Amino acid sequence: MSCHDNMLHLLNLPDGILDKILSCMSYDDIARQRLVCRKFDQTCRNLLNKGFVAVERYHGVCLKNVKAQLPRRESERRMHPMFRHCEILTAVETRLSMLSMTFMRYVDIKLCCFIPGKVIDEIFRVLRHVMTSTTQLRAHELLQELRDISSMAMEHFDEKVVPRLKQHLATAPNRSCHSVSSPSNLSLMPSRVSAMSVDKAKLANDFSKMQSQSKHNKKNVDSLKKTVRRLQLKLKRHSVQLSRQSARLREQAQKLREQDTVIAEMKRHMQEWDLTLSDLKAGRLVTSDSDTMISSENSSGVTSGEGSSNSSSISNLASASTSDNESGTSALKAESKQDATPNTSPKRKRTSSTSELPENSENDEMALRAKRFCRILKFCENKSMKHNET
């Protein structure tokens, strides 16, 4: 007996030493050691929960290191040798998120622990292989075992463990009331009753918070849906307005092009009218010059007739002094010249009258052209006024 009393039992060791001893094993072995006793169960639970948190942290460090080695451009990143490593780490990240969604909501309220320790070992194995290997990795072969055991663990937990946990939650208030009503149980297990009551209060608070949060989230979702619908209606209205404005812009552009063509035609007509005006002014000047030339010719003809008569008289006098015969002949010549001079004057009158007729017709044509030009100018002014008003 003394020898047995001196022996140190494993359960009598401190919790820290027991944690160190159990941490030397794999997480799969730790999960199996929960069947030994309650103390082993409690320590193994803590180790499994810590292992899941540790594998999440290690995965975050690995993913950060791999992404730091990859280039920023997507095209260059796909050709990089570390791209397969990044793909494997992202696949592991999705598995971790699915496991946390399945297990950790019950772990947080201390109903169970992270049960599948083999999954933690497999995740650590994949992460170590990714960080140590430098060659191209095959993601399907490396992640096949992890996908299989993680999916089986989640299915088993949802089918077998979750219904029991829900039954435990449903019967927990009755058990706590029965334990409080019986004095023997109250005297034997006071710590367990208090722990159950604390867990019940925490669960009630958590469920009430979750319900209030879900209601608040539903209200927010409804309000967001309403705002999205309003924004969609506004977008439709704005699109209709934009289409109308674009149609109006096209119409205005067409009108502007038509007005530009009209303005170009009016400018061309104005240039033509300016040319006609200049031609009309030049025609008036020519007619005035012709009138002056005709008057000067008439005056020169009269003076030449007088000079000829004077010369004839002088010649007559000279011939009279020389000889009588010559005087007779000169007198006959002078008479013939005097007879010729009055015959020329009616011809000149006729020519002047005939020259006056075309001058009058030209003046009438000039007046008609001026009237037409005034009408055209008024029409152009009216057109320009209408164009400015539009």
Tab-separated table of C-alpha atoms in Angstrom:
chain	number	residue	atom	x	y	z
A	1	MET	CA	0.000	0.000	0.000
A	2	SER	CA	2.814	2.329	0.791
A	3	CYS	CA	4.278	1.679	-2.647
A	4	HIS	CA	0.953	2.440	-4.310
A	5	ASP	CA	0.556	5.563	-2.236
A	6	ASN	CA	3.955	6.849	-3.306
A	7	MET	CA	3.171	6.349	-7.029
A	8	LEU	CA	2.028	9.472	-8.900
A	9	HIS	CA	-1.246	9.052	-10.808
A	10	LEU	CA	-1.687	10.681	-14.228
A	11	LEU	CA	-4.924	12.355	-13.240
A	12	ASN	CA	-3.258	13.995	-10.264
A	13	LEU	CA	-0.910	15.928	-12.525
A	14	PRO	CA	-1.535	19.651	-13.067
A	15	ASP	CA	-3.560	20.709	-16.080
A	16	GLY	CA	-0.613	22.394	-17.787
A	17	ILE	CA	1.510	19.229	-17.640
A	18	LEU	CA	-1.376	17.122	-18.887
A	19	ASP	CA	-1.855	19.545	-21.789
A	20	LYS	CA	1.826	19.265	-22.680
A	21	ILE	CA	1.668	15.482	-22.622
A	22	LEU	CA	-1.427	15.308	-24.793
A	23	SER	CA	-0.184	17.977	-27.219
A	24	CYS	CA	2.645	15.638	-28.234
A	25	MET	CA	0.074	13.426	-29.928
A	26	SER	CA	-1.785	14.097	-33.158
A	27	TYR	CA	-5.169	15.750	-33.063
A	28	ASP	CA	-6.817	12.534	-34.224
A	29	ASP	CA	-5.373	10.717	-31.195
A	30	ILE	CA	-6.388	13.598	-28.937
A	31	ALA	CA	-9.986	13.294	-30.189
A	32	ARG	CA	-9.938	9.562	-29.397
A	33	GLN	CA	-8.556	10.124	-25.882
A	34	ARG	CA	-11.764	11.922	-24.916
A	35	LEU	CA	-13.274	8.514	-24.089
A	36	VAL	CA	-10.854	7.900	-21.183
A	37	CYS	CA	-12.485	10.024	-18.526
A	38	ARG	CA	-14.078	13.406	-17.901
A	39	LYS	CA	-10.805	15.129	-17.154
A	40	PHE	CA	-9.296	13.840	-20.362
A	41	ASP	CA	-12.463	14.880	-22.147
A	42	GLN	CA	-12.190	18.437	-20.844
A	43	THR	CA	-8.487	18.802	-21.664
A	44	CYS	CA	-8.907	17.226	-25.104
A	45	ARG	CA	-11.783	19.573	-25.876
A	46	ASN	CA	-9.620	22.566	-25.062
A	47	LEU	CA	-6.773	21.198	-27.175
A	48	LEU	CA	-9.041	20.527	-30.159
A	49	ASN	CA	-10.556	24.010	-30.023
A	50	LYS	CA	-7.091	25.549	-29.728
A	51	GLY	CA	-5.906	23.395	-32.630
A	52	PHE	CA	-8.638	24.683	-34.920
A	53	VAL	CA	-7.798	28.291	-34.007
A	54	ALA	CA	-4.085	27.556	-34.527
A	55	VAL	CA	-4.650	26.038	-37.965
A	56	GLU	CA	-6.688	29.094	-39.005
A	57	ARG	CA	-3.861	31.403	-37.930
A	58	TYR	CA	-1.217	29.300	-39.657
A	59	HIS	CA	-3.281	29.297	-42.836
A	60	GLY	CA	-3.547	33.093	-42.722
A	61	VAL	CA	0.249	33.409	-42.382
A	62	CYS	CA	0.860	30.988	-45.269
A	63	LEU	CA	-1.592	32.756	-47.551
A	64	LYS	CA	-0.045	36.123	-46.765
A	65	ASN	CA	3.469	34.876	-47.566
A	66	VAL	CA	2.396	33.296	-50.852
A	67	LYS	CA	0.467	36.376	-51.990
A	68	ALA	CA	3.490	38.545	-51.203
A	69	GLN	CA	5.521	36.498	-53.708
A	70	LEU	CA	2.922	36.757	-56.482
A	71	PRO	CA	2.834	39.734	-58.895
A	72	ARG	CA	-0.020	42.192	-58.800
A	73	ARG	CA	-1.178	41.743	-62.392
A	74	GLU	CA	-3.618	38.919	-62.984
A	75	SER	CA	-2.042	37.880	-66.296
A	76	GLU	CA	1.423	37.632	-64.770
A	77	ARG	CA	0.048	35.962	-61.644
A	78	ARG	CA	-1.380	33.041	-63.626
A	79	MET	CA	2.007	32.344	-65.204
A	80	HIS	CA	3.857	32.478	-61.867
A	81	PRO	CA	5.039	29.144	-60.352
A	82	MET	CA	3.454	30.031	-56.987
A	83	PHE	CA	-0.006	30.422	-58.488
A	84	ARG	CA	-0.902	26.784	-57.757
A	85	HIS	CA	0.130	27.279	-54.136
A	86	CYS	CA	-2.255	30.240	-53.891
A	87	GLU	CA	-5.094	28.200	-55.405
A	88	ILE	CA	-4.559	25.410	-52.874
A	89	LEU	CA	-4.543	27.881	-49.998
A	90	THR	CA	-7.781	29.488	-51.177
A	91	ALA	CA	-9.396	26.033	-51.379
A	92	VAL	CA	-8.246	25.331	-47.821
A	93	GLU	CA	-9.713	28.678	-46.788
A	94	THR	CA	-13.128	27.699	-48.128
A	95	ARG	CA	-12.949	24.405	-46.227
A	96	LEU	CA	-12.041	26.218	-43.018
A	97	SER	CA	-14.945	28.618	-43.427
A	98	MET	CA	-17.375	25.727	-43.974
A	99	LEU	CA	-16.057	23.903	-40.897
A	100	SER	CA	-16.320	27.021	-38.757
A	101	MET	CA	-19.896	27.596	-39.906
A	102	THR	CA	-20.772	24.007	-39.025
A	103	PHE	CA	-19.008	23.538	-35.675
A	104	MET	CA	-18.045	26.869	-34.135
A	105	ARG	CA	-21.531	28.193	-33.429
A	106	TYR	CA	-22.026	25.252	-31.046
A	107	VAL	CA	-18.461	25.504	-29.762
A	108	ASP	CA	-18.955	29.161	-28.830
A	109	ILE	CA	-21.890	28.322	-26.565
A	110	LYS	CA	-19.855	25.413	-25.104
A	111	LEU	CA	-22.203	22.652	-26.149
A	112	CYS	CA	-19.439	20.691	-27.845
A	113	CYS	CA	-15.889	20.996	-29.131
A	114	PHE	CA	-14.314	20.708	-32.556
A	115	ILE	CA	-14.767	16.967	-32.883
A	116	PRO	CA	-12.876	15.909	-36.080
A	117	GLY	CA	-9.216	16.063	-35.026
A	118	LYS	CA	-8.161	14.204	-38.181
A	119	VAL	CA	-9.301	17.192	-40.242
A	120	ILE	CA	-6.943	19.464	-38.296
A	121	ASP	CA	-4.036	17.055	-38.924
A	122	GLU	CA	-4.824	16.937	-42.640
A	123	ILE	CA	-5.016	20.736	-42.920
A	124	PHE	CA	-1.661	21.096	-41.152
A	125	ARG	CA	-0.168	18.482	-43.498
A	126	VAL	CA	-1.417	20.330	-46.604
A	127	LEU	CA	-0.182	23.699	-45.359
A	128	ARG	CA	3.287	22.355	-44.481
A	129	HIS	CA	3.552	20.664	-47.873
A	130	VAL	CA	2.580	23.873	-49.661
A	131	MET	CA	5.103	25.953	-47.732
A	132	THR	CA	7.992	23.504	-48.141
A	133	SER	CA	7.547	22.453	-51.787
A	134	THR	CA	8.959	24.593	-54.603
A	135	THR	CA	7.688	22.548	-57.560
A	136	GLN	CA	4.336	22.720	-59.298
A	137	LEU	CA	1.609	21.145	-57.149
A	138	ARG	CA	-1.487	19.261	-58.222
A	139	ALA	CA	-4.369	20.720	-56.273
A	140	HIS	CA	-6.779	17.849	-56.875
A	141	GLU	CA	-4.454	15.160	-55.564
A	142	LEU	CA	-3.326	17.225	-52.595
A	143	LEU	CA	-6.799	18.306	-51.491
A	144	GLN	CA	-8.709	15.110	-52.219
A	145	GLU	CA	-8.234	13.593	-48.748
A	146	LEU	CA	-9.057	16.887	-47.018
A	147	ARG	CA	-12.254	17.300	-49.000
A	148	ASP	CA	-13.368	13.747	-48.284
A	149	ILE	CA	-12.815	13.724	-44.526
A	150	SER	CA	-14.094	17.280	-44.002
A	151	SER	CA	-17.306	16.616	-45.931
A	152	MET	CA	-17.848	13.344	-44.029
A	153	ALA	CA	-17.230	15.076	-40.695
A	154	MET	CA	-19.728	17.854	-41.486
A	155	GLU	CA	-22.366	15.389	-42.679
A	156	HIS	CA	-21.947	13.212	-39.583
A	157	PHE	CA	-22.156	16.245	-37.315
A	158	ASP	CA	-25.320	17.555	-39.003
A	159	GLU	CA	-27.034	14.160	-39.062
A	160	LYS	CA	-26.033	12.624	-35.717
A	161	VAL	CA	-24.702	15.252	-33.309
A	162	VAL	CA	-26.852	18.329	-34.007
A	163	PRO	CA	-30.192	16.616	-33.170
A	164	ARG	CA	-28.788	15.500	-29.820
A	165	LEU	CA	-27.546	18.998	-29.083
A	166	LYS	CA	-30.976	20.401	-29.888
A	167	GLN	CA	-32.593	17.849	-27.563
A	168	HIS	CA	-30.127	18.819	-24.889
A	169	LEU	CA	-31.075	22.479	-25.335
A	170	ALA	CA	-34.781	21.607	-25.158
A	171	THR	CA	-34.486	19.456	-21.988
A	172	ALA	CA	-31.927	21.634	-20.213
A	173	PRO	CA	-34.555	23.820	-18.372
A	174	ASN	CA	-36.467	20.751	-17.068
A	175	ARG	CA	-33.303	19.130	-15.844
A	176	SER	CA	-32.205	22.275	-14.095
A	177	CYS	CA	-35.620	22.597	-12.382
A	178	HIS	CA	-35.566	18.935	-11.297
A	179	SER	CA	-32.088	19.278	-9.933
A	180	VAL	CA	-33.043	22.369	-7.968
A	181	SER	CA	-36.223	20.751	-6.552
A	182	SER	CA	-34.417	17.655	-5.244
A	183	PRO	CA	-32.292	18.469	-2.162
A	184	SER	CA	-30.125	15.401	-2.576
A	185	ASN	CA	-29.023	16.404	-6.054
A	186	LEU	CA	-28.567	19.977	-4.902
A	187	SER	CA	-26.311	18.842	-2.107
A	188	LEU	CA	-24.386	16.436	-4.306
A	189	MET	CA	-23.833	18.598	-7.431
A	190	PRO	CA	-24.110	22.292	-6.632
A	191	SER	CA	-21.428	23.288	-9.098
A	192	ARG	CA	-23.079	21.451	-11.991
A	193	VAL	CA	-26.463	23.077	-11.314
A	194	SER	CA	-24.932	26.518	-11.201
A	195	ALA	CA	-23.024	25.877	-14.428
A	196	MET	CA	-26.190	24.706	-16.177
A	197	SER	CA	-28.119	27.738	-14.973
A	198	VAL	CA	-25.353	30.033	-16.203
A	199	ASP	CA	-25.301	28.260	-19.559
A	200	LYS	CA	-29.078	28.549	-19.795
A	201	ALA	CA	-28.961	32.277	-19.097
A	202	LYS	CA	-26.207	32.743	-21.657
A	203	LEU	CA	-28.132	30.768	-24.241
A	204	ALA	CA	-31.301	32.738	-23.575
A	205	ASN	CA	-29.408	36.007	-23.917
A	206	ASP	CA	-27.680	34.817	-27.073
A	207	PHE	CA	-30.922	33.659	-28.656
A	208	SER	CA	-32.688	36.889	-27.759
A	209	LYS	CA	-29.813	38.870	-29.238
A	210	MET	CA	-29.864	36.757	-32.361
A	211	GLN	CA	-33.613	37.171	-32.748
A	212	SER	CA	-33.413	40.931	-32.300
A	213	GLN	CA	-30.501	41.078	-34.715
A	214	SER	CA	-32.387	38.990	-37.259
A	215	LYS	CA	-35.431	41.260	-36.993
A	216	HIS	CA	-33.242	44.308	-37.383
A	217	ASN	CA	-31.533	42.722	-40.379
A	218	LYS	CA	-34.905	41.909	-41.959
A	219	LYS	CA	-35.985	45.522	-41.566
A	220	ASN	CA	-32.730	46.699	-43.085
A	221	VAL	CA	-33.111	44.278	-45.972
A	222	ASP	CA	-36.671	45.469	-46.642
A	223	SER	CA	-35.600	49.098	-46.575
A	224	LEU	CA	-32.692	48.327	-48.888
A	225	LYS	CA	-35.023	46.535	-51.301
A	226	LYS	CA	-37.315	49.562	-51.341
A	227	THR	CA	-34.411	51.899	-52.000
A	228	VAL	CA	-33.160	49.628	-54.774
A	229	ARG	CA	-36.605	49.641	-56.405
A	230	ARG	CA	-36.777	53.417	-56.174
A	231	LEU	CA	-33.352	53.719	-57.703
A	232	GLN	CA	-34.335	51.361	-60.504
A	233	LEU	CA	-37.426	53.454	-61.244
A	234	LYS	CA	-35.315	56.608	-61.225
A	235	LEU	CA	-32.846	54.997	-63.589
A	236	LYS	CA	-35.646	54.033	-65.971
A	237	ARG	CA	-37.048	57.574	-65.892
A	238	HIS	CA	-33.627	59.060	-66.480
A	239	SER	CA	-33.023	56.674	-69.361
A	240	VAL	CA	-36.332	57.725	-70.958
A	241	GLN	CA	-35.451	61.386	-70.478
A	242	LEU	CA	-32.019	60.815	-71.965
A	243	SER	CA	-33.522	59.126	-75.015
A	244	ARG	CA	-35.922	62.048	-75.477
A	245	GLN	CA	-33.127	64.573	-75.084
A	246	SER	CA	-30.992	62.698	-77.596
A	247	ALA	CA	-33.896	62.713	-80.073
A	248	ARG	CA	-34.340	66.443	-79.533
A	249	LEU	CA	-30.648	67.000	-80.016
A	250	ARG	CA	-30.759	65.116	-83.308
A	251	GLU	CA	-33.741	67.206	-84.447
A	252	GLN	CA	-31.996	70.435	-83.468
A	253	ALA	CA	-28.848	69.334	-85.275
A	254	GLN	CA	-30.914	68.616	-88.397
A	255	LYS	CA	-32.554	72.041	-88.127
A	256	LEU	CA	-29.176	73.694	-87.698
A	257	ARG	CA	-27.869	71.963	-90.815
A	258	GLU	CA	-30.923	73.086	-92.780
A	259	GLN	CA	-30.516	76.644	-91.505
A	260	ASP	CA	-26.840	76.562	-92.456
A	261	THR	CA	-27.771	75.550	-95.986
A	262	VAL	CA	-30.386	78.323	-96.141
A	263	ILE	CA	-27.841	80.850	-94.869
A	264	ALA	CA	-25.322	79.693	-97.471
A	265	GLU	CA	-27.927	80.094	-100.220
A	266	MET	CA	-28.855	83.554	-98.924
A	267	LYS	CA	-25.184	84.534	-98.897
A	268	ARG	CA	-24.826	83.331	-102.464
A	269	HIS	CA	-27.893	85.306	-103.482
A	270	MET	CA	-26.563	88.377	-101.686
A	271	GLN	CA	-23.288	88.085	-103.561
A	272	GLU	CA	-25.171	87.807	-106.832
A	273	TRP	CA	-27.255	90.829	-105.914
A	274	ASP	CA	-24.128	92.783	-105.015
A	275	LEU	CA	-22.692	91.922	-108.414
A	276	THR	CA	-25.900	93.044	-110.134
A	277	LEU	CA	-25.823	96.289	-108.153
A	278	SER	CA	-22.241	96.928	-109.192
A	279	ASP	CA	-23.180	96.139	-112.799
A	280	LEU	CA	-26.141	98.525	-112.593
A	281	LYS	CA	-23.959	101.278	-111.186
A	282	ALA	CA	-21.381	100.685	-113.921
A	283	GLY	CA	-24.164	100.835	-116.590
A	284	ARG	CA	-25.341	104.239	-115.315
A	285	LEU	CA	-21.825	105.579	-115.513
A	286	VAL	CA	-21.440	104.279	-119.067
A	287	THR	CA	-24.706	105.894	-120.176
A	288	SER	CA	-23.703	109.247	-118.652
A	289	ASP	CA	-20.312	109.051	-120.408
A	290	SER	CA	-21.997	108.289	-123.748
A	291	ASP	CA	-24.317	111.276	-123.300
A	292	THR	CA	-21.380	113.603	-122.702
A	293	MET	CA	-19.545	112.199	-125.721
A	294	ILE	CA	-22.577	112.731	-127.966
A	295	SER	CA	-22.988	116.336	-126.789
A	296	SER	CA	-19.311	117.051	-127.388
A	297	GLU	CA	-19.539	115.583	-130.894
A	298	ASN	CA	-22.537	117.786	-131.661
A	299	SER	CA	-20.728	120.913	-130.498
A	300	SER	CA	-17.642	120.047	-132.581
A	301	GLY	CA	-19.822	119.540	-135.694
A	302	VAL	CA	-21.342	123.004	-135.330
A	303	THR	CA	-17.971	124.697	-134.971
A	304	SER	CA	-16.608	122.862	-138.024
A	305	GLY	CA	-19.562	124.140	-140.107
A	306	GLU	CA	-18.904	127.713	-139.088
A	307	GLY	CA	-15.200	127.375	-139.859
A	308	SER	CA	-15.966	126.013	-143.288
A	309	SER	CA	-18.287	128.958	-144.023
A	310	ASN	CA	-15.644	131.416	-142.893
A	311	SER	CA	-13.012	129.751	-145.004
A	312	SER	CA	-15.347	129.828	-147.993
A	313	SER	CA	-15.921	133.542	-147.538
A	314	ILE	CA	-12.206	134.181	-147.265
A	315	SER	CA	-11.543	132.120	-150.341
A	316	ASN	CA	-14.241	134.020	-152.199
A	317	LEU	CA	-12.661	137.311	-151.285
A	318	ALA	CA	-9.291	136.099	-152.409
A	319	SER	CA	-10.600	134.801	-155.671
A	320	ALA	CA	-12.507	138.057	-156.283
A	321	SER	CA	-9.359	140.040	-156.016
A	322	THR	CA	-7.441	137.816	-158.402
A	323	SER	CA	-9.797	137.294	-161.293
A	324	ASP	CA	-13.461	137.540	-162.178
A	325	ASN	CA	-13.727	134.006	-163.507
A	326	GLU	CA	-12.373	132.562	-160.427
A	327	SER	CA	-14.744	134.716	-158.360
A	328	GLY	CA	-17.707	133.282	-160.225
A	329	THR	CA	-16.638	129.801	-159.645
A	330	SER	CA	-15.880	130.487	-155.997
A	331	ALA	CA	-19.290	132.079	-155.553
A	332	LEU	CA	-20.933	129.018	-157.027
A	333	LYS	CA	-18.913	126.830	-154.679
A	334	ALA	CA	-19.836	129.003	-151.688
A	335	GLU	CA	-23.520	128.798	-152.590
A	336	SER	CA	-23.306	125.092	-152.952
A	337	LYS	CA	-21.622	124.835	-149.533
A	338	GLN	CA	-24.247	127.082	-147.922
A	339	ASP	CA	-26.933	124.876	-149.437
A	340	ALA	CA	-25.211	121.831	-148.026
A	341	THR	CA	-24.915	123.122	-144.460
A	342	PRO	CA	-28.667	123.556	-143.719
A	343	ASN	CA	-29.321	120.062	-145.122
A	344	THR	CA	-27.028	118.502	-142.536
A	345	SER	CA	-28.810	120.039	-139.515
A	346	PRO	CA	-32.066	118.011	-139.772
A	347	LYS	CA	-29.994	114.842	-140.055
A	348	ARG	CA	-28.293	115.736	-136.784
A	349	LYS	CA	-31.674	116.411	-135.195
A	350	ARG	CA	-32.904	112.996	-136.311
A	351	THR	CA	-29.838	111.296	-134.939
A	352	SER	CA	-30.237	113.090	-131.607
A	353	SER	CA	-33.901	112.090	-131.404
A	354	THR	CA	-33.061	108.494	-132.206
A	355	SER	CA	-30.297	108.505	-129.544
A	356	GLU	CA	-32.768	109.859	-126.993
A	357	LEU	CA	-35.122	106.844	-127.470
A	358	PRO	CA	-32.687	104.160	-126.328
A	359	GLU	CA	-31.640	106.377	-123.454
A	360	ASN	CA	-35.267	106.481	-122.221
A	361	SER	CA	-35.654	102.702	-122.630
A	362	GLU	CA	-32.416	102.126	-120.727
A	363	ASN	CA	-33.644	104.371	-117.921
A	364	ASP	CA	-36.903	102.398	-117.703
A	365	GLU	CA	-34.979	99.138	-117.512
A	366	MET	CA	-32.771	100.587	-114.790
A	367	ALA	CA	-35.840	101.634	-112.789
A	368	LEU	CA	-37.386	98.163	-113.116
A	369	ARG	CA	-34.158	96.547	-112.009
A	370	ALA	CA	-33.932	98.879	-109.026
A	371	LYS	CA	-37.510	98.048	-108.000
A	372	ARG	CA	-36.815	94.331	-108.288
A	373	PHE	CA	-33.650	94.689	-106.265
A	374	CYS	CA	-35.528	96.591	-103.525
A	375	ARG	CA	-38.126	93.818	-103.372
A	376	ILE	CA	-35.377	91.179	-103.116
A	377	LEU	CA	-33.699	93.134	-100.339
A	378	LYS	CA	-36.969	93.333	-98.389
A	379	PHE	CA	-37.510	89.589	-98.858
A	380	CYS	CA	-34.001	88.872	-97.576
A	381	GLU	CA	-34.538	91.102	-94.558
A	382	ASN	CA	-37.786	89.293	-93.696
A	383	LYS	CA	-36.068	85.914	-94.030
A	384	SER	CA	-33.198	86.972	-91.796
A	385	MET	CA	-35.657	88.306	-89.171
A	386	LYS	CA	-37.570	85.001	-89.155
A	387	HIS	CA	-34.309	83.062	-88.883
A	388	ASN	CA	-33.193	85.138	-85.892
A	389	GLU	CA	-36.581	84.649	-84.186
A	390	THR	CA	-36.373	80.846	-84.605
